[in-house]
Amino acid sequence: QAKAAGRNSYRFFTAEMQERYSRMLALENGLREAVARDQLSLVYQPQYSLAEQRLIGFEALLRWQHPELGPVSPAEFIPIAEQSGVIVPLGEWVLARALEQQAEWHRQGLPPVPVGVNVSAVQFRHPGWCERLADLLGKAGMAAGGLELELTESVIMDNPQQAIAVMDSLVRLGVRLALDDFGTGYSSLSYLKRFRLSRLKIDQSFVRDLLRDEEDRTIVRTIISLARNLGLDTVAEGVETREQLELLQRLGCDQAQGYYLGRPLPAEQATALLRQAG
Ligand code: C2E
Ligand code: MG
Ligand code: MG
Ligand code: MG
């Protein structure tokens, strides 16, 4: 009996492993063609200032519509893209697309709006990346200051010296830098001062239970005061309720994004929002 169960669970385990593995292979292969086959798009999540409740920018988020598997979450395919190296052309596509969208808004006479783009560690360390970015900025003809690159703590803390050099070149190009998911990794506070950041993004895991969890409240308060001392703006991520928003405002958080304020929107809807705001 026990033996049979053991065998069964073993078989079940390998079947599940097998399935996961073939899905991963399918995604890895699919990703190589996703760009050429027009399966990728960007959605834009609005960000608001808490003082004036004004639209102050968007975060660009990648979406992939797989022909057989349907929509695949970036949380699933970005790590695969990183392992296989596809993240480099993929990341370039994201940057080019985001800059193109800004140029399109400009052509339509809309006010300039900053767009945040997520940058993976592999992309960040890829040699020649800054030069490619400079090319893309030149081609789009948009002011570099309208582009914000979102880096995570692990991207930077892996090799802080090298990261600081890359960040310096990026800042020289004129782009702005934000630290994404702040508080989930570990950043040495002494380094934080030397990173050329404009904003700290407070991770949504601290926002989720903000009203109930005293510890999360303390963490958020600490991040906000740290940011203030370093001259950085704070953006809270994952704001889903009015209560969270009001509490963040009372805690002195500068900006926020989240489902309560607005879902990530396809380009046309983001354009409509921009037109309405401007
Ligand atoms: P992230 O950069 O921290 O992005 C925030 C994630 O939270 C997004 O998930 C967004 O849709 C989601 N979100 C926004 N508001 C709320 C809310 O109120 N509640 C909850 N529960 N979630 C909210 P998404 O789009 O699935 O992206 C997941 C992660 O994938 C991103 O986390 C980022 O790390 C990565 N990613 C997305 N697009 C790109 C990209 O173009 N390049 C790279 N390298 N990574 C990307
Ligand atoms: Mg982000
Ligand atoms: Mg984040
Ligand atoms: Mg994240």
GROMACS .gro file of C-alpha atoms and ligand atoms in nm:
model
  327
    1GLN     CA    1   0.000   0.000   0.000
    2ALA     CA    2   0.263   0.246   0.112
    3LYS     CA    3   0.488   0.134  -0.169
    4ALA     CA    4   0.214   0.183  -0.427
    5ALA     CA    5   0.141   0.530  -0.296
    6GLY     CA    6   0.508   0.609  -0.306
    7ARG     CA    7   0.534   0.498  -0.664
    8ASN     CA    8   0.229   0.697  -0.754
    9SER     CA    9   0.353   1.015  -0.596
   10TYR     CA   10   0.686   0.960  -0.769
   11ARG     CA   11   0.512   0.922  -1.102
   12PHE     CA   12   0.296   1.226  -1.028
   13PHE     CA   13   0.603   1.426  -0.935
   14THR     CA   14   0.789   1.342  -1.258
   15ALA     CA   15   0.482   1.407  -1.471
   16GLU     CA   16   0.447   1.749  -1.316
   17MET     CA   17   0.817   1.817  -1.358
   18GLN     CA   18   0.796   1.704  -1.718
   19GLU     CA   19   0.504   1.935  -1.781
   20ARG     CA   20   0.674   2.230  -1.623
   21TYR     CA   21   0.988   2.161  -1.821
   22SER     CA   22   0.811   2.141  -2.156
   23ARG     CA   23   0.622   2.460  -2.080
   24MET     CA   24   0.949   2.629  -2.001
   25LEU     CA   25   1.099   2.506  -2.329
   26ALA     CA   26   0.793   2.622  -2.520
   27LEU     CA   27   0.819   2.965  -2.359
   28GLU     CA   28   1.191   2.987  -2.420
   29ASN     CA   29   1.153   2.901  -2.788
   30GLY     CA   30   0.843   3.114  -2.824
   31LEU     CA   31   1.018   3.417  -2.677
   32ARG     CA   32   1.276   3.419  -2.956
   33GLU     CA   33   0.999   3.467  -3.208
   34ALA     CA   34   0.764   3.675  -2.999
   35VAL     CA   35   0.917   4.005  -3.107
   36ALA     CA   36   0.915   3.927  -3.479
   37ARG     CA   37   0.565   3.780  -3.465
   38ASP     CA   38   0.416   4.081  -3.298
   39GLN     CA   39   0.300   3.898  -2.985
   40LEU     CA   40   0.438   4.154  -2.741
   41SER     CA   41   0.287   4.476  -2.622
   42LEU     CA   42   0.332   4.727  -2.346
   43VAL     CA   43   0.065   4.834  -2.101
   44TYR     CA   44   0.099   5.155  -1.903
   45GLN     CA   45   0.009   5.189  -1.537
   46PRO     CA   46  -0.061   5.546  -1.427
   47GLN     CA   47   0.125   5.700  -1.134
   48TYR     CA   48  -0.020   5.985  -0.930
   49SER     CA   49   0.118   6.246  -0.698
   50LEU     CA   50  -0.047   6.220  -0.359
   51ALA     CA   51  -0.039   6.590  -0.279
   52GLU     CA   52  -0.233   6.703  -0.589
   53GLN     CA   53  -0.377   6.368  -0.704
   54ARG     CA   54  -0.231   6.448  -1.043
   55LEU     CA   55  -0.116   6.202  -1.312
   56ILE     CA   56   0.263   6.225  -1.308
   57GLY     CA   57   0.375   5.933  -1.522
   58PHE     CA   58   0.334   5.574  -1.631
   59GLU     CA   59   0.515   5.249  -1.568
   60ALA     CA   60   0.548   5.041  -1.885
   61LEU     CA   61   0.481   4.671  -1.826
   62LEU     CA   62   0.544   4.399  -2.082
   63ARG     CA   63   0.264   4.170  -2.200
   64TRP     CA   64   0.299   3.855  -2.408
   65GLN     CA   65   0.013   3.691  -2.591
   66HIS     CA   66   0.133   3.340  -2.677
   67PRO     CA   67  -0.052   3.191  -2.978
   68GLU     CA   68  -0.131   2.862  -2.799
   69LEU     CA   69  -0.075   2.929  -2.430
   70GLY     CA   70  -0.258   3.262  -2.420
   71PRO     CA   71  -0.135   3.548  -2.205
   72VAL     CA   72   0.185   3.465  -2.014
   73SER     CA   73   0.281   3.672  -1.709
   74PRO     CA   74   0.614   3.856  -1.711
   75ALA     CA   75   0.672   3.707  -1.366
   76GLU     CA   76   0.696   3.373  -1.550
   77PHE     CA   77   0.868   3.463  -1.876
   78ILE     CA   78   1.116   3.732  -1.766
   79PRO     CA   79   1.326   3.483  -1.562
   80ILE     CA   80   1.327   3.248  -1.864
   81ALA     CA   81   1.428   3.533  -2.092
   82GLU     CA   82   1.709   3.616  -1.850
   83GLN     CA   83   1.841   3.259  -1.838
   84SER     CA   84   1.840   3.224  -2.215
   85GLY     CA   85   1.979   3.570  -2.286
   86VAL     CA   86   1.674   3.668  -2.493
   87ILE     CA   87   1.620   3.942  -2.238
   88VAL     CA   88   1.876   4.157  -2.419
   89PRO     CA   89   1.685   4.197  -2.750
   90LEU     CA   90   1.358   4.179  -2.557
   91GLY     CA   91   1.464   4.460  -2.325
   92GLU     CA   92   1.569   4.667  -2.625
   93TRP     CA   93   1.231   4.615  -2.781
   94VAL     CA   94   1.066   4.738  -2.460
   95LEU     CA   95   1.282   5.051  -2.450
   96ALA     CA   96   1.226   5.125  -2.819
   97ARG     CA   97   0.851   5.072  -2.785
   98ALA     CA   98   0.823   5.295  -2.477
   99LEU     CA   99   1.021   5.573  -2.645
  100GLU     CA  100   0.813   5.538  -2.961
  101GLN     CA  101   0.498   5.577  -2.753
  102GLN     CA  102   0.632   5.894  -2.594
  103ALA     CA  103   0.715   6.030  -2.941
  104GLU     CA  104   0.361   5.944  -3.051
  105TRP     CA  105   0.214   6.134  -2.755
  106HIS     CA  106   0.438   6.424  -2.842
  107ARG     CA  107   0.314   6.422  -3.205
  108GLN     CA  108  -0.042   6.430  -3.076
  109GLY     CA  109   0.039   6.746  -2.883
  110LEU     CA  110   0.002   6.584  -2.542
  111PRO     CA  111   0.210   6.712  -2.251
  112PRO     CA  112   0.536   6.521  -2.195
  113VAL     CA  113   0.488   6.237  -1.950
  114PRO     CA  114   0.765   6.033  -1.786
  115VAL     CA  115   0.761   5.658  -1.852
  116GLY     CA  116   0.930   5.401  -1.629
  117VAL     CA  117   1.083   5.093  -1.790
  118ASN     CA  118   1.192   4.785  -1.595
  119VAL     CA  119   1.549   4.676  -1.655
  120SER     CA  120   1.671   4.327  -1.577
  121ALA     CA  121   2.009   4.249  -1.421
  122VAL     CA  122   2.127   4.066  -1.733
  123GLN     CA  123   2.038   4.364  -1.950
  124PHE     CA  124   2.199   4.606  -1.706
  125ARG     CA  125   2.529   4.418  -1.713
  126HIS     CA  126   2.529   4.356  -2.087
  127PRO     CA  127   2.826   4.538  -2.244
  128GLY     CA  128   2.733   4.807  -2.490
  129TRP     CA  129   2.393   4.850  -2.339
  130CYS     CA  130   2.432   5.220  -2.257
  131GLU     CA  131   2.541   5.288  -2.615
  132ARG     CA  132   2.234   5.110  -2.750
  133LEU     CA  133   2.016   5.313  -2.518
  134ALA     CA  134   2.181   5.633  -2.637
  135ASP     CA  135   2.106   5.526  -2.998
  136LEU     CA  136   1.743   5.455  -2.917
  137LEU     CA  137   1.705   5.790  -2.739
  138GLY     CA  138   1.856   5.968  -3.039
  139LYS     CA  139   1.628   5.786  -3.283
  140ALA     CA  140   1.316   5.861  -3.083
  141GLY     CA  141   1.421   6.224  -3.054
  142MET     CA  142   1.272   6.242  -2.707
  143ALA     CA  143   1.425   6.413  -2.403
  144ALA     CA  144   1.614   6.152  -2.200
  145GLY     CA  145   1.471   6.299  -1.881
  146GLY     CA  146   1.132   6.151  -1.968
  147LEU     CA  147   1.269   5.800  -1.935
  148GLU     CA  148   1.305   5.638  -1.595
  149LEU     CA  149   1.482   5.304  -1.563
  150GLU     CA  150   1.361   5.081  -1.281
  151LEU     CA  151   1.640   4.877  -1.125
  152THR     CA  152   1.613   4.633  -0.837
  153GLU     CA  153   1.841   4.609  -0.538
  154SER     CA  154   1.985   4.277  -0.655
  155VAL     CA  155   2.083   4.431  -0.989
  156ILE     CA  156   2.291   4.685  -0.802
  157MET     CA  157   2.415   4.502  -0.494
  158ASP     CA  158   2.558   4.210  -0.693
  159ASN     CA  159   2.850   4.427  -0.789
  160PRO     CA  160   2.800   4.776  -0.647
  161GLN     CA  161   3.122   4.924  -0.791
  162GLN     CA  162   3.036   4.820  -1.144
  163ALA     CA  163   2.673   4.915  -1.097
  164ILE     CA  164   2.770   5.265  -0.986
  165ALA     CA  165   2.980   5.305  -1.302
  166VAL     CA  166   2.688   5.197  -1.522
  167MET     CA  167   2.447   5.420  -1.330
  168ASP     CA  168   2.682   5.714  -1.378
  169SER     CA  169   2.682   5.662  -1.757
  170LEU     CA  170   2.304   5.633  -1.756
  171VAL     CA  171   2.264   5.952  -1.558
  172ARG     CA  172   2.507   6.123  -1.796
  173LEU     CA  173   2.272   6.027  -2.079
  174GLY     CA  174   2.005   6.216  -1.890
  175VAL     CA  175   1.776   5.929  -1.793
  176ARG     CA  176   1.643   5.898  -1.440
  177LEU     CA  177   1.681   5.593  -1.217
  178ALA     CA  178   1.441   5.438  -0.969
  179LEU     CA  179   1.498   5.155  -0.724
  180ASP     CA  180   1.211   4.906  -0.769
  181ASP     CA  181   1.064   4.674  -0.503
  182PHE     CA  182   1.258   4.862  -0.238
  183GLY     CA  183   1.282   4.685   0.096
  184THR     CA  184   1.265   4.330  -0.040
  185GLY     CA  185   1.632   4.295  -0.124
  186TYR     CA  186   1.914   4.431   0.076
  187SER     CA  187   2.081   4.757  -0.006
  188SER     CA  188   2.366   4.879   0.201
  189LEU     CA  189   2.264   5.221   0.326
  190SER     CA  190   2.613   5.355   0.265
  191TYR     CA  191   2.584   5.258  -0.100
  192LEU     CA  192   2.234   5.392  -0.138
  193LYS     CA  193   2.378   5.740  -0.108
  194ARG     CA  194   2.612   5.678  -0.400
  195PHE     CA  195   2.351   5.535  -0.633
  196ARG     CA  196   2.230   5.800  -0.872
  197LEU     CA  197   1.862   5.750  -0.798
  198SER     CA  198   1.563   5.980  -0.833
  199ARG     CA  199   1.300   5.763  -0.667
  200LEU     CA  200   1.250   5.471  -0.433
  201LYS     CA  201   0.956   5.244  -0.514
  202ILE     CA  202   0.811   5.097  -0.195
  203ASP     CA  203   0.737   4.731  -0.262
  204GLN     CA  204   0.374   4.627  -0.270
  205SER     CA  205   0.432   4.362  -0.003
  206PHE     CA  206   0.457   4.645   0.255
  207VAL     CA  207   0.151   4.823   0.120
  208ARG     CA  208  -0.078   4.519   0.118
  209ASP     CA  209  -0.133   4.497   0.495
  210LEU     CA  210  -0.045   4.854   0.576
  211LEU     CA  211  -0.365   4.917   0.773
  212ARG     CA  212  -0.346   4.604   0.985
  213ASP     CA  213   0.024   4.542   1.021
  214GLU     CA  214   0.211   4.775   1.256
  215GLU     CA  215   0.544   4.635   1.138
  216ASP     CA  216   0.472   4.714   0.771
  217ARG     CA  217   0.370   5.064   0.875
  218THR     CA  218   0.699   5.109   1.054
  219ILE     CA  219   0.891   4.986   0.750
  220VAL     CA  220   0.705   5.222   0.517
  221ARG     CA  221   0.759   5.514   0.755
  222THR     CA  222   1.129   5.431   0.771
  223ILE     CA  223   1.165   5.406   0.392
  224ILE     CA  224   0.993   5.742   0.349
  225SER     CA  225   1.217   5.916   0.600
  226LEU     CA  226   1.526   5.749   0.452
  227ALA     CA  227   1.426   5.867   0.104
  228ARG     CA  228   1.362   6.217   0.231
  229ASN     CA  229   1.706   6.232   0.391
  230LEU     CA  230   1.862   6.122   0.062
  231GLY     CA  231   1.657   6.370  -0.139
  232LEU     CA  232   1.460   6.101  -0.322
  233ASP     CA  233   1.091   6.078  -0.400
  234THR     CA  234   0.892   5.776  -0.285
  235VAL     CA  235   0.640   5.585  -0.493
  236ALA     CA  236   0.417   5.327  -0.327
  237GLU     CA  237   0.332   5.024  -0.541
  238GLY     CA  238   0.024   4.806  -0.526
  239VAL     CA  239  -0.222   5.054  -0.376
  240GLU     CA  240  -0.557   4.876  -0.393
  241THR     CA  241  -0.779   5.074  -0.155
  242ARG     CA  242  -0.863   5.431  -0.064
  243GLU     CA  243  -0.763   5.358   0.296
  244GLN     CA  244  -0.415   5.256   0.189
  245LEU     CA  245  -0.386   5.567  -0.023
  246GLU     CA  246  -0.491   5.799   0.259
  247LEU     CA  247  -0.258   5.634   0.507
  248LEU     CA  248   0.034   5.660   0.263
  249GLN     CA  249  -0.045   6.025   0.218
  250ARG     CA  250  -0.043   6.079   0.595
  251LEU     CA  251   0.289   5.897   0.619
  252GLY     CA  252   0.434   6.146   0.373
  253CYS     CA  253   0.466   5.925   0.067
  254ASP     CA  254   0.501   6.136  -0.249
  255GLN     CA  255   0.345   5.924  -0.521
  256ALA     CA  256   0.154   5.601  -0.578
  257GLN     CA  257   0.036   5.348  -0.831
  258GLY     CA  258  -0.196   5.051  -0.797
  259TYR     CA  259  -0.528   4.902  -0.899
  260TYR     CA  260  -0.718   5.155  -0.686
  261LEU     CA  261  -0.570   5.439  -0.889
  262GLY     CA  262  -0.554   5.260  -1.222
  263ARG     CA  263  -0.481   4.926  -1.384
  264PRO     CA  264  -0.205   4.893  -1.643
  265LEU     CA  265  -0.367   5.018  -1.967
  266PRO     CA  266  -0.316   4.940  -2.335
  267ALA     CA  267  -0.159   5.232  -2.524
  268GLU     CA  268  -0.488   5.371  -2.657
  269GLN     CA  269  -0.647   5.387  -2.313
  270ALA     CA  270  -0.334   5.540  -2.164
  271THR     CA  271  -0.352   5.802  -2.438
  272ALA     CA  272  -0.714   5.875  -2.352
  273LEU     CA  273  -0.625   5.912  -1.985
  274LEU     CA  274  -0.342   6.146  -2.073
  275ARG     CA  275  -0.568   6.358  -2.292
  276GLN     CA  276  -0.823   6.381  -2.014
  277ALA     CA  277  -0.558   6.471  -1.754
  278GLY     CA  278  -0.386   6.733  -1.970
  279C2E     P1  279   0.722   4.541  -1.101
  279C2E     O1  280   0.812   4.618  -1.189
  279C2E     O2  281   0.739   4.555  -0.954
  279C2E     O3  282   0.576   4.581  -1.148
  279C2E     C1  283   0.465   4.589  -1.063
  279C2E     C2  284   0.373   4.471  -1.081
  279C2E     O4  285   0.262   4.487  -0.993
  279C2E     C3  286   0.312   4.459  -1.220
  279C2E     O5  287   0.292   4.321  -1.246
  279C2E     C4  288   0.178   4.529  -1.204
  279C2E     O6  289   0.082   4.492  -1.301
  279C2E     C5  290   0.141   4.482  -1.066
  279C2E     N1  291   0.046   4.571  -0.998
  279C2E     C6  292   0.021   4.701  -1.019
  279C2E     N2  293  -0.073   4.750  -0.933
  279C2E     C7  294  -0.106   4.647  -0.852
  279C2E     C8  295  -0.198   4.633  -0.742
  279C2E     O7  296  -0.266   4.727  -0.700
  279C2E     N3  297  -0.204   4.511  -0.683
  279C2E     C9  298  -0.128   4.404  -0.726
  279C2E     N4  299  -0.143   4.288  -0.663
  279C2E     N5  300  -0.042   4.413  -0.830
  279C2E    C10  301  -0.030   4.534  -0.892
  279C2E     P2  302   0.328   4.255  -1.386
  279C2E     O8  303   0.292   4.348  -1.498
  279C2E     O9  304   0.273   4.117  -1.387
  279C2E    O10  305   0.487   4.249  -1.381
  279C2E    C11  306   0.552   4.169  -1.286
  279C2E    C12  307   0.701   4.195  -1.285
  279C2E    O11  308   0.759   4.155  -1.410
  279C2E    C13  309   0.738   4.343  -1.270
  279C2E    O12  310   0.733   4.382  -1.135
  279C2E    C14  311   0.877   4.342  -1.327
  279C2E    O13  312   0.970   4.297  -1.232
  279C2E    C15  313   0.867   4.239  -1.438
  279C2E     N6  314   0.848   4.308  -1.567
  279C2E    C16  315   0.734   4.352  -1.625
  279C2E     N7  316   0.761   4.411  -1.745
  279C2E    C17  317   0.894   4.406  -1.761
  279C2E    C18  318   0.985   4.449  -1.864
  279C2E    O14  319   0.949   4.512  -1.964
  279C2E     N8  320   1.120   4.420  -1.846
  279C2E    C19  321   1.164   4.355  -1.733
  279C2E     N9  322   1.297   4.329  -1.724
  279C2E    N10  323   1.083   4.313  -1.637
  279C2E    C20  324   0.950   4.338  -1.649
  280MG      MG  325   0.872   4.811  -1.188
  281MG      MG  326   0.791   4.679  -0.819
  282MG      MG  327   0.835   4.314  -0.869
   0.00000   0.00000   0.00000
